[in-house]
């Protein structure tokens, strides 16, 4: 087998240089490129893992709490759930703090059992013996209402129970298992800041969680471990869940009054009843809503109330839709790339500022929108996205500045050699817009000419000709540049300019139209201020057309000109020449009118330009005409162009009443002498 060694030649180098990626890397530098790419990857990793990073998780917690507070529904008191708590006053009345008085519990349960509750959940651990245990056991065995008694173990809650306590609890629950009382898990999983944001995980072998046990009809919550959906009270003085101290249900004196007994029954019947503690410093948690409360309001919530929120969430079927890890990673990548691309792009300050605000609003607003539409945003890296965006913006921004420096050096050397000065400023701002080859573009072309200047140049001194011509061309050039146009060339006293290359703007058409009108007006100012001894100067006529052209750098080794070639240039020149016969000053083609975005024109008929075979619609800008008058004229003119004799007669009467409007008079003449098809052939 033989081998053939291929050497790299000039063509290979040219191909490598034409590859935009290789060219970009060479300009930035390989080392900077590799470091920037590694830093962007690191930004993605940080953005996606912010819930697992120190310090950042605190920010994620704060943003999550803000989302919950901002999107929580304001509701009136929930009549489906009743809390029956032990309070500090209960402890004083019973003389017991730990364990809680079981006689009170037994008497309350006995009465609640007769009041028609849907189910009863007890958030109290019976984990050590007491003298009144038999009374409580007998009560549990007699319960008709489905009742669920708190269960915990050293495996699930070693901070709440010892093994010896677990042994007693399990033996106690085994003894009462003959009735309607079943064990239930009261395990809660708060975050490191003691804020309870989500449901507890499912623990294999443990009893059902209390909310699941009390409301077995709810669908989809058996394995739910997402966020707790908190609600906030609509009225300041009315809590979401009604609470009646357990003392009331154990007070024989109260229930000796039939009206009182009936009132309590109405409060219990058909509701889920939760019994637990509402005692200072015992079983208290913070919630996302408690962090948002005003100064002086309570900043903690008791466990029994948290279970009430979970029960309500089940009954409301607020099963939050989880977002897959793939989507969260995709979001991280997207926002990092967005930050990098924003830094890499070169735009005007207003556009850049708007883009920055829009992106930051999206980063901040998207998590709130998801939360408000019942998507799970726990572990959504909202703060990570913000950090990743800023990291990418800083990293790519640094690389872009290095690239910009190299491109400016290139542009500076190129501008003086072969680019016209009118596009230099834009090219320096955006070097990527510099095209070193011809390309097909859609452009607005303006062609202006000064009437009779050639004849005038033979009647005055050459020095005066040069002075007047330079002054005139400078005036018109300044207008083109001020309106963002590119000066193509000067042909004697004629100025050729275009909009749409090398840099195109959304308002190129508007700029071109305004420049055309300003060029005519500048010509009027010029002719009215000529030096003494100079014969009268004619007016400046302007033609404007929109069409395709080949735009680029053309020329030889020694001289290169940035110019446009194509039929659109010729059409603009013929439109300028047509002004003389149509008695107008500025003529705009129908294609330019359709694309410029302005509504300041009046139709002047269909004509065949000199040297052309096809007809074209021509328009005259009349910015000083009132909109209602212009609309009325346009309606009549369009009918006249279509051959409506009455409309032509109307225009003829208007022309007779306004003899100074020579363009209108000529329009009427052309309508009256139009060829079949409604067009007029210009000389």
XYZ file of C-alpha atoms in Angstrom:
683
model
C 0.000 0.000 0.000
C 1.364 3.413 -0.924
C 0.607 6.702 0.724
C 0.387 10.151 -0.806
C 1.256 13.148 1.341
C -0.945 16.170 0.616
C 0.558 19.532 1.357
C -1.544 22.460 2.434
C -1.662 25.151 -0.168
C -3.120 28.679 -0.456
C -6.569 27.255 -1.218
C -6.590 25.292 2.044
C -5.615 28.418 3.986
C -8.371 30.378 2.265
C -10.931 27.721 3.163
C -9.777 27.731 6.781
C -9.959 31.511 6.916
C -13.463 31.458 5.424
C -14.723 29.092 8.145
C -16.489 31.484 10.566
C -15.793 29.320 13.630
C -12.078 28.952 12.937
C -11.841 32.631 12.070
C -13.584 33.608 15.292
C -11.338 31.354 17.399
C -8.208 32.759 15.790
C -9.329 36.306 16.464
C -10.204 35.626 20.091
C -7.229 33.351 20.688
C -7.158 29.626 21.422
C -6.315 29.993 25.092
C -9.044 32.548 25.756
C -11.528 30.446 23.764
C -10.813 27.292 25.774
C -10.947 29.147 29.094
C -14.188 30.886 28.096
C -15.784 27.598 27.034
C -14.768 25.957 30.314
C -16.145 28.903 32.278
C -19.459 28.723 30.410
C -19.727 24.998 31.216
C -19.020 25.849 34.866
C -21.757 28.511 34.736
C -24.236 25.874 33.519
C -23.232 23.502 36.334
C -23.632 26.254 38.915
C -26.981 27.314 37.475
C -28.362 23.773 37.481
C -27.093 22.800 40.948
C -27.825 25.922 42.978
C -30.104 23.997 45.394
C -27.078 21.919 46.418
C -24.492 24.661 46.791
C -23.771 26.490 50.071
C -25.054 30.065 50.283
C -26.915 29.704 46.983
C -29.472 27.388 48.588
C -30.347 30.174 51.026
C -31.113 32.433 48.081
C -33.162 29.668 46.437
C -35.140 29.240 49.667
C -35.820 32.966 49.795
C -36.966 33.091 46.161
C -39.153 30.022 46.627
C -40.788 31.623 49.671
C -41.332 34.823 47.674
C -43.058 32.824 44.919
C -45.329 31.090 47.429
C -46.221 34.392 49.109
C -46.873 36.112 45.772
C -49.013 33.341 44.260
C -50.877 32.064 47.355
C -54.638 32.317 47.044
C -56.473 34.539 49.502
C -59.436 32.561 50.854
C -62.134 32.856 53.449
C -62.246 30.478 56.401
C -62.224 26.836 55.286
C -65.380 25.143 56.624
C -64.100 21.640 55.832
C -61.493 21.432 58.595
C -61.612 22.089 62.326
C -58.579 22.256 64.635
C -58.984 21.214 68.275
C -55.716 22.210 69.942
C -54.182 21.963 73.371
C -53.253 25.546 74.265
C -51.083 27.101 76.949
C -54.288 27.762 78.866
C -55.078 24.034 78.676
C -51.750 23.278 80.306
C -52.501 25.734 83.100
C -55.979 24.314 83.650
C -54.835 20.676 83.726
C -51.547 21.280 85.500
C -49.769 19.055 82.958
C -47.340 20.047 80.230
C -45.650 16.818 79.161
C -47.178 14.430 78.533
C -50.417 16.227 77.751
C -53.427 15.442 79.930
C -55.081 12.295 78.550
C -58.320 12.637 80.492
C -58.966 15.856 78.584
C -58.242 14.030 75.327
C -60.476 11.092 76.234
C -63.441 13.260 77.186
C -63.047 15.400 74.052
C -62.825 12.346 71.774
C -65.913 10.804 73.343
C -67.950 13.913 72.538
C -66.421 14.440 69.074
C -67.318 10.851 68.204
C -71.002 11.729 68.475
C -70.893 14.873 66.340
C -70.495 13.427 62.834
C -66.907 14.302 61.961
C -65.589 12.747 58.731
C -62.417 11.616 60.471
C -60.210 12.617 63.368
C -56.432 12.979 63.247
C -54.433 13.184 66.469
C -51.001 14.833 66.295
C -50.022 13.699 69.830
C -47.568 10.907 70.616
C -48.762 8.480 73.331
C -45.251 7.356 74.174
C -45.219 6.879 77.961
C -47.535 5.518 80.628
C -49.950 7.696 82.595
C -52.492 6.920 85.348
C -55.429 7.777 83.104
C -54.336 5.563 80.197
C -57.172 3.074 80.738
C -59.791 5.798 80.249
C -58.135 6.788 76.973
C -57.835 3.141 75.855
C -61.514 2.535 76.519
C -62.404 5.677 74.594
C -60.307 4.657 71.605
C -61.866 1.193 71.551
C -65.359 2.694 71.504
C -64.712 5.193 68.676
C -67.104 4.979 65.700
C -65.467 7.825 63.778
C -62.355 6.854 61.742
C -59.544 8.059 63.981
C -55.818 8.214 63.308
C -53.320 8.357 66.143
C -49.817 9.746 65.736
C -47.028 7.229 65.212
C -43.283 7.814 65.091
C -40.180 5.729 65.458
C -36.494 6.208 66.012
C -36.042 5.425 62.311
C -38.338 8.228 61.183
C -38.099 10.833 63.979
C -35.184 10.184 66.292
C -35.339 13.788 67.489
C -38.835 13.246 68.880
C -38.794 9.741 70.350
C -36.505 7.287 72.112
C -36.570 3.569 71.519
C -38.213 2.875 74.919
C -40.906 5.415 74.037
C -41.365 3.745 70.645
C -41.892 0.396 72.373
C -44.622 1.825 74.610
C -46.289 3.663 71.704
C -46.453 0.544 69.549
C -47.790 -1.609 72.379
C -50.418 1.039 73.141
C -51.527 1.204 69.526
C -51.632 -2.577 69.283
C -53.968 -2.699 72.273
C -56.461 -0.246 70.739
C -56.287 -1.696 67.211
C -59.574 -3.566 67.708
C -61.581 -0.374 67.069
C -61.603 2.379 64.446
C -58.289 3.863 65.545
C -55.265 3.386 63.265
C -51.690 4.608 63.479
C -50.620 7.427 61.192
C -47.282 9.068 60.431
C -46.843 12.636 61.633
C -43.326 12.966 60.278
C -42.536 16.386 58.789
C -39.462 17.339 56.809
C -38.503 20.957 57.203
C -35.511 22.441 55.442
C -32.299 23.418 57.188
C -33.821 26.793 58.103
C -36.788 25.081 59.871
C -39.162 26.188 57.123
C -41.624 23.519 56.024
C -42.007 23.759 52.273
C -42.879 20.248 51.109
C -44.615 17.048 52.089
C -42.612 14.372 53.874
C -41.041 11.580 51.867
C -42.725 8.184 51.772
C -40.962 5.966 54.329
C -41.130 2.223 53.563
C -42.911 0.330 56.332
C -44.247 3.462 58.036
C -48.002 4.108 58.409
C -49.807 6.421 56.015
C -49.135 10.100 56.475
C -51.883 11.745 58.501
C -53.411 13.719 55.605
C -53.465 10.620 53.355
C -54.976 8.510 56.138
C -57.714 11.003 56.980
C -58.765 11.565 53.365
C -58.242 8.275 51.501
C -60.611 9.331 48.694
C -58.154 11.930 47.355
C -56.475 10.794 44.144
C -52.813 11.214 43.258
C -51.501 12.124 46.712
C -50.458 8.638 47.877
C -46.862 9.194 46.735
C -46.894 12.996 46.528
C -43.747 14.592 47.966
C -44.003 18.004 46.333
C -44.614 21.416 47.825
C -47.314 22.232 50.325
C -49.824 24.601 48.719
C -50.347 27.304 51.298
C -53.239 29.741 51.233
C -53.542 33.054 53.002
C -56.585 34.485 54.786
C -58.699 36.969 52.883
C -59.659 38.715 56.130
C -57.015 39.782 58.653
C -59.082 38.842 61.685
C -60.310 35.501 60.338
C -57.820 32.607 60.165
C -58.093 30.044 57.401
C -58.897 27.213 59.794
C -61.288 27.515 62.705
C -59.882 26.374 66.049
C -61.757 25.432 69.242
C -59.578 24.658 72.292
C -59.842 21.067 73.438
C -60.885 22.336 76.877
C -64.267 23.268 75.437
C -65.013 19.699 74.342
C -63.977 18.276 77.721
C -65.960 20.788 79.787
C -69.046 19.105 81.272
C -70.555 22.449 82.222
C -70.624 23.643 78.630
C -72.247 20.495 77.294
C -74.857 20.609 80.043
C -76.361 23.476 78.038
C -78.282 22.014 75.052
C -77.827 25.128 72.882
C -74.067 25.052 73.447
C -73.881 21.342 72.670
C -75.804 21.874 69.437
C -73.557 24.770 68.456
C -70.435 22.630 68.916
C -71.996 19.825 66.901
C -72.584 22.202 63.986
C -68.909 23.154 64.115
C -67.821 19.498 63.917
C -70.358 17.772 61.684
C -69.019 16.868 58.246
C -65.534 18.241 58.939
C -62.094 16.767 59.283
C -60.975 17.282 62.881
C -57.307 17.683 63.788
C -56.195 17.467 67.421
C -52.735 18.687 68.328
C -50.748 21.299 70.142
C -50.909 25.064 69.902
C -48.344 25.601 72.605
C -45.514 28.089 72.679
C -42.148 26.660 71.559
C -43.472 23.125 70.946
C -43.852 21.604 67.479
C -43.582 24.959 65.722
C -42.360 25.633 62.195
C -41.908 28.491 59.809
C -43.615 28.462 56.424
C -42.952 30.437 53.241
C -45.918 32.644 54.151
C -44.724 33.297 57.699
C -41.543 34.853 56.322
C -43.603 37.410 54.424
C -45.678 38.520 57.400
C -45.472 42.059 58.678
C -43.510 43.103 61.725
C -45.347 42.129 64.893
C -47.291 39.234 63.331
C -46.698 35.623 64.283
C -43.824 34.043 62.384
C -44.417 30.422 63.336
C -47.040 27.796 62.602
C -47.949 24.739 64.640
C -47.699 21.254 63.182
C -51.416 20.621 63.428
C -52.101 23.642 61.212
C -49.599 22.394 58.647
C -51.505 19.116 58.438
C -54.657 21.191 57.901
C -53.009 22.895 54.911
C -52.124 19.489 53.455
C -55.661 18.197 53.909
C -57.050 21.300 52.189
C -54.580 20.866 49.346
C -55.823 17.316 48.816
C -59.459 18.383 48.833
C -58.674 21.196 46.376
C -56.823 18.683 44.179
C -53.828 21.034 44.033
C -51.444 18.367 42.804
C -48.479 20.390 41.532
C -47.072 19.367 38.161
C -43.403 18.389 38.498
C -40.768 19.673 36.109
C -38.359 17.012 34.897
C -34.638 17.268 35.524
C -34.222 17.498 31.774
C -36.340 20.641 31.626
C -34.485 22.212 34.560
C -31.145 21.497 32.883
C -32.483 22.828 29.591
C -33.538 26.023 31.363
C -30.081 26.399 32.878
C -28.395 25.921 29.513
C -30.827 28.288 27.805
C -30.339 31.162 30.237
C -26.564 30.748 30.286
C -26.510 30.819 26.482
C -28.855 33.809 26.497
C -26.465 35.712 28.757
C -23.519 34.794 26.571
C -25.241 35.694 23.306
C -26.437 38.996 24.743
C -22.878 39.886 25.704
C -21.578 38.808 22.296
C -24.109 40.805 20.298
C -23.402 44.392 19.368
C -26.451 46.662 19.428
C -27.463 50.208 20.145
C -27.759 51.051 23.848
C -31.545 51.350 23.693
C -31.945 47.947 22.040
C -29.331 46.332 24.285
C -30.943 47.815 27.376
C -34.386 46.641 26.295
C -33.030 43.169 25.581
C -31.301 43.013 28.953
C -34.454 44.081 30.796
C -36.557 41.597 28.844
C -34.218 38.708 29.600
C -33.890 39.527 33.289
C -37.665 39.908 33.507
C -38.021 36.465 31.916
C -35.508 34.895 34.314
C -37.214 36.406 37.342
C -40.774 36.159 36.054
C -40.779 32.611 34.651
C -40.561 30.884 38.075
C -43.414 33.058 39.373
C -45.498 32.222 36.294
C -44.838 28.524 36.799
C -45.774 28.760 40.468
C -48.989 30.625 39.679
C -49.968 27.863 37.240
C -49.471 25.024 39.743
C -46.090 23.826 38.518
C -43.660 22.513 41.111
C -40.919 25.084 41.657
C -39.235 23.518 44.688
C -35.669 22.800 43.483
C -36.251 24.965 40.409
C -32.906 26.820 40.175
C -34.293 30.346 39.862
C -31.327 31.989 41.573
C -28.991 29.621 39.728
C -30.386 30.833 36.415
C -29.722 34.432 37.413
C -26.162 33.659 38.518
C -25.514 31.555 35.395
C -26.807 34.335 33.150
C -24.558 36.941 34.749
C -21.529 34.633 34.707
C -22.013 33.895 31.014
C -22.621 37.579 30.295
C -19.356 38.500 32.023
C -17.347 35.648 30.468
C -18.523 36.095 26.901
C -18.500 39.868 27.300
C -14.803 39.726 28.109
C -14.139 37.529 25.076
C -16.292 39.797 22.894
C -14.309 42.859 23.955
C -11.102 41.075 22.980
C -12.642 40.119 19.641
C -13.932 43.652 19.129
C -10.475 45.044 19.625
C -9.102 42.783 16.890
C -11.967 43.613 14.549
C -11.546 47.332 15.093
C -7.891 47.050 14.091
C -8.961 45.266 10.927
C -11.709 47.767 10.175
C -9.433 50.746 10.724
C -6.925 49.418 8.230
C -9.652 48.535 5.738
C -11.747 51.681 5.908
C -9.096 54.034 4.665
C -8.237 51.722 1.786
C -11.492 50.855 0.102
C -14.608 51.868 2.019
C -16.428 55.192 1.603
C -16.401 57.418 4.655
C -20.204 57.507 5.072
C -20.351 53.935 6.423
C -17.195 54.119 8.507
C -18.940 54.917 11.797
C -21.395 52.012 11.484
C -18.671 49.591 10.472
C -16.582 50.593 13.479
C -19.564 49.861 15.716
C -20.353 46.560 14.005
C -17.340 45.090 12.166
C -19.308 41.943 11.310
C -21.484 44.026 8.978
C -18.485 44.618 6.684
C -18.927 42.501 3.569
C -15.837 42.095 1.405
C -17.799 40.614 -1.490
C -20.900 41.420 -3.526
C -24.251 40.301 -2.185
C -27.853 40.660 -3.299
C -29.748 43.059 -1.061
C -33.092 44.856 -1.136
C -32.355 48.564 -0.859
C -33.993 51.976 -1.090
C -32.226 54.046 -3.782
C -32.318 57.841 -3.973
C -31.181 59.684 -7.096
C -31.052 63.491 -7.072
C -30.170 65.993 -9.766
C -29.804 69.775 -9.886
C -31.727 71.214 -12.838
C -29.651 73.257 -15.322
C -26.365 73.122 -13.443
C -24.410 71.908 -16.474
C -25.568 74.943 -18.493
C -24.844 77.192 -15.519
C -21.283 75.899 -15.244
C -20.499 77.348 -18.670
C -21.735 80.799 -17.635
C -19.598 81.393 -14.521
C -15.967 81.122 -13.509
C -14.583 77.619 -12.844
C -13.689 78.614 -9.282
C -17.303 79.592 -8.600
C -18.502 76.350 -10.211
C -16.262 74.349 -7.895
C -17.352 76.375 -4.861
C -21.053 76.030 -5.589
C -20.840 72.346 -6.507
C -18.815 71.414 -3.430
C -21.154 73.353 -1.165
C -24.213 71.779 -2.799
C -22.865 68.226 -2.646
C -21.765 68.714 0.958
C -25.275 69.813 1.922
C -26.872 66.780 0.302
C -24.205 64.415 1.656
C -24.821 65.629 5.189
C -28.531 64.935 4.741
C -27.891 61.388 3.524
C -25.515 60.672 6.401
C -27.806 62.274 8.956
C -30.574 59.913 7.823
C -28.309 56.845 7.980
C -27.825 56.375 4.246
C -24.802 55.291 2.209
C -23.510 57.619 -0.475
C -22.915 55.507 -3.550
C -21.388 58.096 -5.849
C -21.509 61.638 -7.247
C -22.250 61.967 -10.963
C -21.534 65.615 -11.648
C -24.148 67.423 -9.558
C -26.214 64.247 -9.064
C -26.100 62.327 -5.783
C -26.758 58.583 -5.659
C -27.407 57.071 -2.228
C -29.035 53.968 -0.792
C -30.395 52.518 2.445
C -30.307 48.834 3.438
C -26.608 48.091 2.997
C -24.080 47.402 4.332
C -26.243 47.646 7.457
C -30.013 47.356 7.216
C -32.437 48.866 9.691
C -36.179 48.337 10.155
C -36.817 52.005 9.379
C -34.599 52.293 6.285
C -37.606 53.189 4.125
C -38.727 55.972 6.441
C -35.175 57.329 6.546
C -34.890 57.272 2.754
C -38.194 59.102 2.202
C -37.351 61.782 4.731
C -33.893 62.173 3.214
C -35.372 62.555 -0.280
C -37.700 65.333 0.879
C -34.883 67.008 2.829
C -32.589 66.891 -0.208
C -35.202 68.680 -2.313
C -35.708 71.288 0.409
C -31.950 71.759 0.756
C -31.809 72.365 -2.981
C -34.490 75.050 -2.623
C -32.487 76.719 0.159
C -29.352 76.502 -1.977
C -30.918 78.140 -5.028
C -32.357 80.980 -2.942
C -28.973 81.848 -1.407
C -26.581 81.907 -4.368
C -23.907 84.640 -4.429
C -24.488 87.798 -6.373
C -23.708 87.562 -10.061
C -24.639 83.893 -10.305
C -27.555 83.206 -12.695
C -30.687 81.549 -11.272
C -30.236 77.879 -10.357
C -32.879 75.239 -11.034
C -34.558 73.107 -8.434
C -33.367 69.787 -7.091
C -35.418 66.813 -8.249
C -35.343 63.466 -6.475
C -36.386 59.931 -7.389
C -36.773 57.105 -4.859
C -37.191 53.402 -5.618
C -37.066 50.124 -3.683
C -35.690 46.978 -5.282
C -32.901 44.440 -5.495
C -29.296 45.328 -6.214
C -25.878 43.734 -5.984
C -24.044 45.613 -3.244
C -20.381 45.253 -2.417
C -16.832 46.266 -3.169
C -16.016 46.523 -6.835
C -12.906 47.709 -8.589
C -9.329 46.740 -9.248
C -6.169 46.235 -7.249
C -5.473 49.915 -6.854
C -8.942 51.330 -6.317
C -11.993 49.710 -4.774
C -15.415 51.326 -4.472
C -18.306 50.240 -2.306
C -21.311 50.586 -4.597
C -24.630 49.118 -5.719
C -25.341 47.717 -9.157
C -28.654 46.782 -10.699
C -31.891 47.869 -12.292
C -33.152 49.525 -9.106
C -30.434 52.182 -9.514
C -31.573 52.905 -13.069
C -35.218 53.052 -12.008
C -34.434 55.645 -9.336
C -32.586 57.735 -11.941
C -35.545 57.550 -14.345
C -37.946 58.527 -11.551
C -35.792 61.592 -10.901
C -35.884 62.482 -14.595
C -39.654 61.919 -14.701
C -40.147 64.828 -12.278
C -39.479 67.255 -15.096
C -42.338 65.987 -17.257
C -44.768 65.341 -14.360
C -44.098 68.839 -12.924
C -43.194 67.339 -9.539
C -40.079 67.550 -7.370
C -39.934 64.180 -5.575
C -41.300 60.959 -7.055
C -41.468 57.670 -5.178
C -42.187 54.296 -6.759
C -45.079 52.143 -5.610
C -42.673 49.499 -4.240
C -40.930 52.079 -2.072
C -44.261 53.460 -0.819
C -45.415 49.960 0.133
C -42.251 49.242 2.133
C -41.378 52.581 3.760
C -44.018 52.522 6.503
C -45.150 56.125 5.962
C -48.594 57.384 4.997
C -47.752 60.786 3.502
C -48.142 60.141 -0.241
C -50.676 60.967 -2.888
C -50.924 58.741 -5.981
C -49.871 60.390 -9.237
C -50.921 57.684 -11.690
C -49.285 54.862 -13.605
C -46.532 55.666 -16.094
C -44.057 53.943 -18.332
C -40.662 55.459 -17.593
C -38.362 56.446 -20.393
C -36.635 53.416 -21.873
C -38.933 50.942 -20.063
C -41.712 48.672 -21.244
C -43.594 47.984 -18.022
C -45.746 50.530 -16.226
C -45.072 51.640 -12.661
C -47.175 53.476 -10.087
C -45.702 56.793 -8.955
C -46.411 58.770 -5.790
C -45.567 62.210 -4.473
C -44.884 62.829 -0.768
C -47.190 65.533 0.591
C -46.465 65.597 4.352
C -48.167 68.993 4.769
C -51.513 67.778 3.431
C -54.038 67.022 6.177
C -54.620 63.267 6.605
C -58.347 63.519 5.830
C -57.636 65.552 2.675
C -54.958 63.091 1.607
C -57.306 60.156 2.158
C -60.046 61.835 0.155
C -57.622 62.676 -2.674
C -56.323 59.091 -2.716
C -59.818 57.646 -3.012
C -60.695 59.945 -5.940
C -57.295 59.442 -7.605
C -57.514 55.634 -7.408
C -60.921 55.724 -9.082
C -59.570 58.080 -11.717
C -56.573 55.799 -12.377
C -59.069 52.978 -12.861
C -60.807 54.994 -15.593
C -63.686 56.558 -13.642
C -64.662 59.609 -15.717
C -66.406 61.308 -12.800
C -63.287 60.995 -10.673
C -61.135 62.415 -13.484
C -63.533 65.324 -13.797
C -63.363 65.918 -10.053
C -59.544 66.055 -10.187
C -59.748 68.437 -13.154
C -61.963 70.815 -11.153
C -59.544 70.594 -8.194
C -56.646 71.422 -10.521
C -58.423 74.458 -11.944
C -59.073 75.773 -8.455
C -55.393 75.334 -7.485
C -53.379 76.515 -10.472
C -50.137 76.495 -8.440
C -50.313 72.704 -8.121
C -48.608 71.954 -11.443
C -48.110 68.279 -10.535
C -51.868 67.838 -10.123
C -52.515 69.557 -13.439
C -50.089 67.253 -15.196
C -51.658 64.246 -13.445
C -55.044 65.242 -14.879
C -53.501 65.693 -18.330
C -51.966 62.208 -18.177
C -55.257 60.694 -17.038
C -57.075 62.338 -19.925
C -54.490 61.093 -22.404
C -53.713 57.671 -20.928
C -53.138 54.593 -23.044
C -55.478 51.646 -22.892
C -54.837 50.147 -19.477
C -54.707 53.489 -17.690
C -50.983 54.307 -18.007
C -49.083 57.154 -19.672
C -45.799 56.761 -21.550
C -43.271 59.426 -20.563
C -40.873 60.907 -23.107
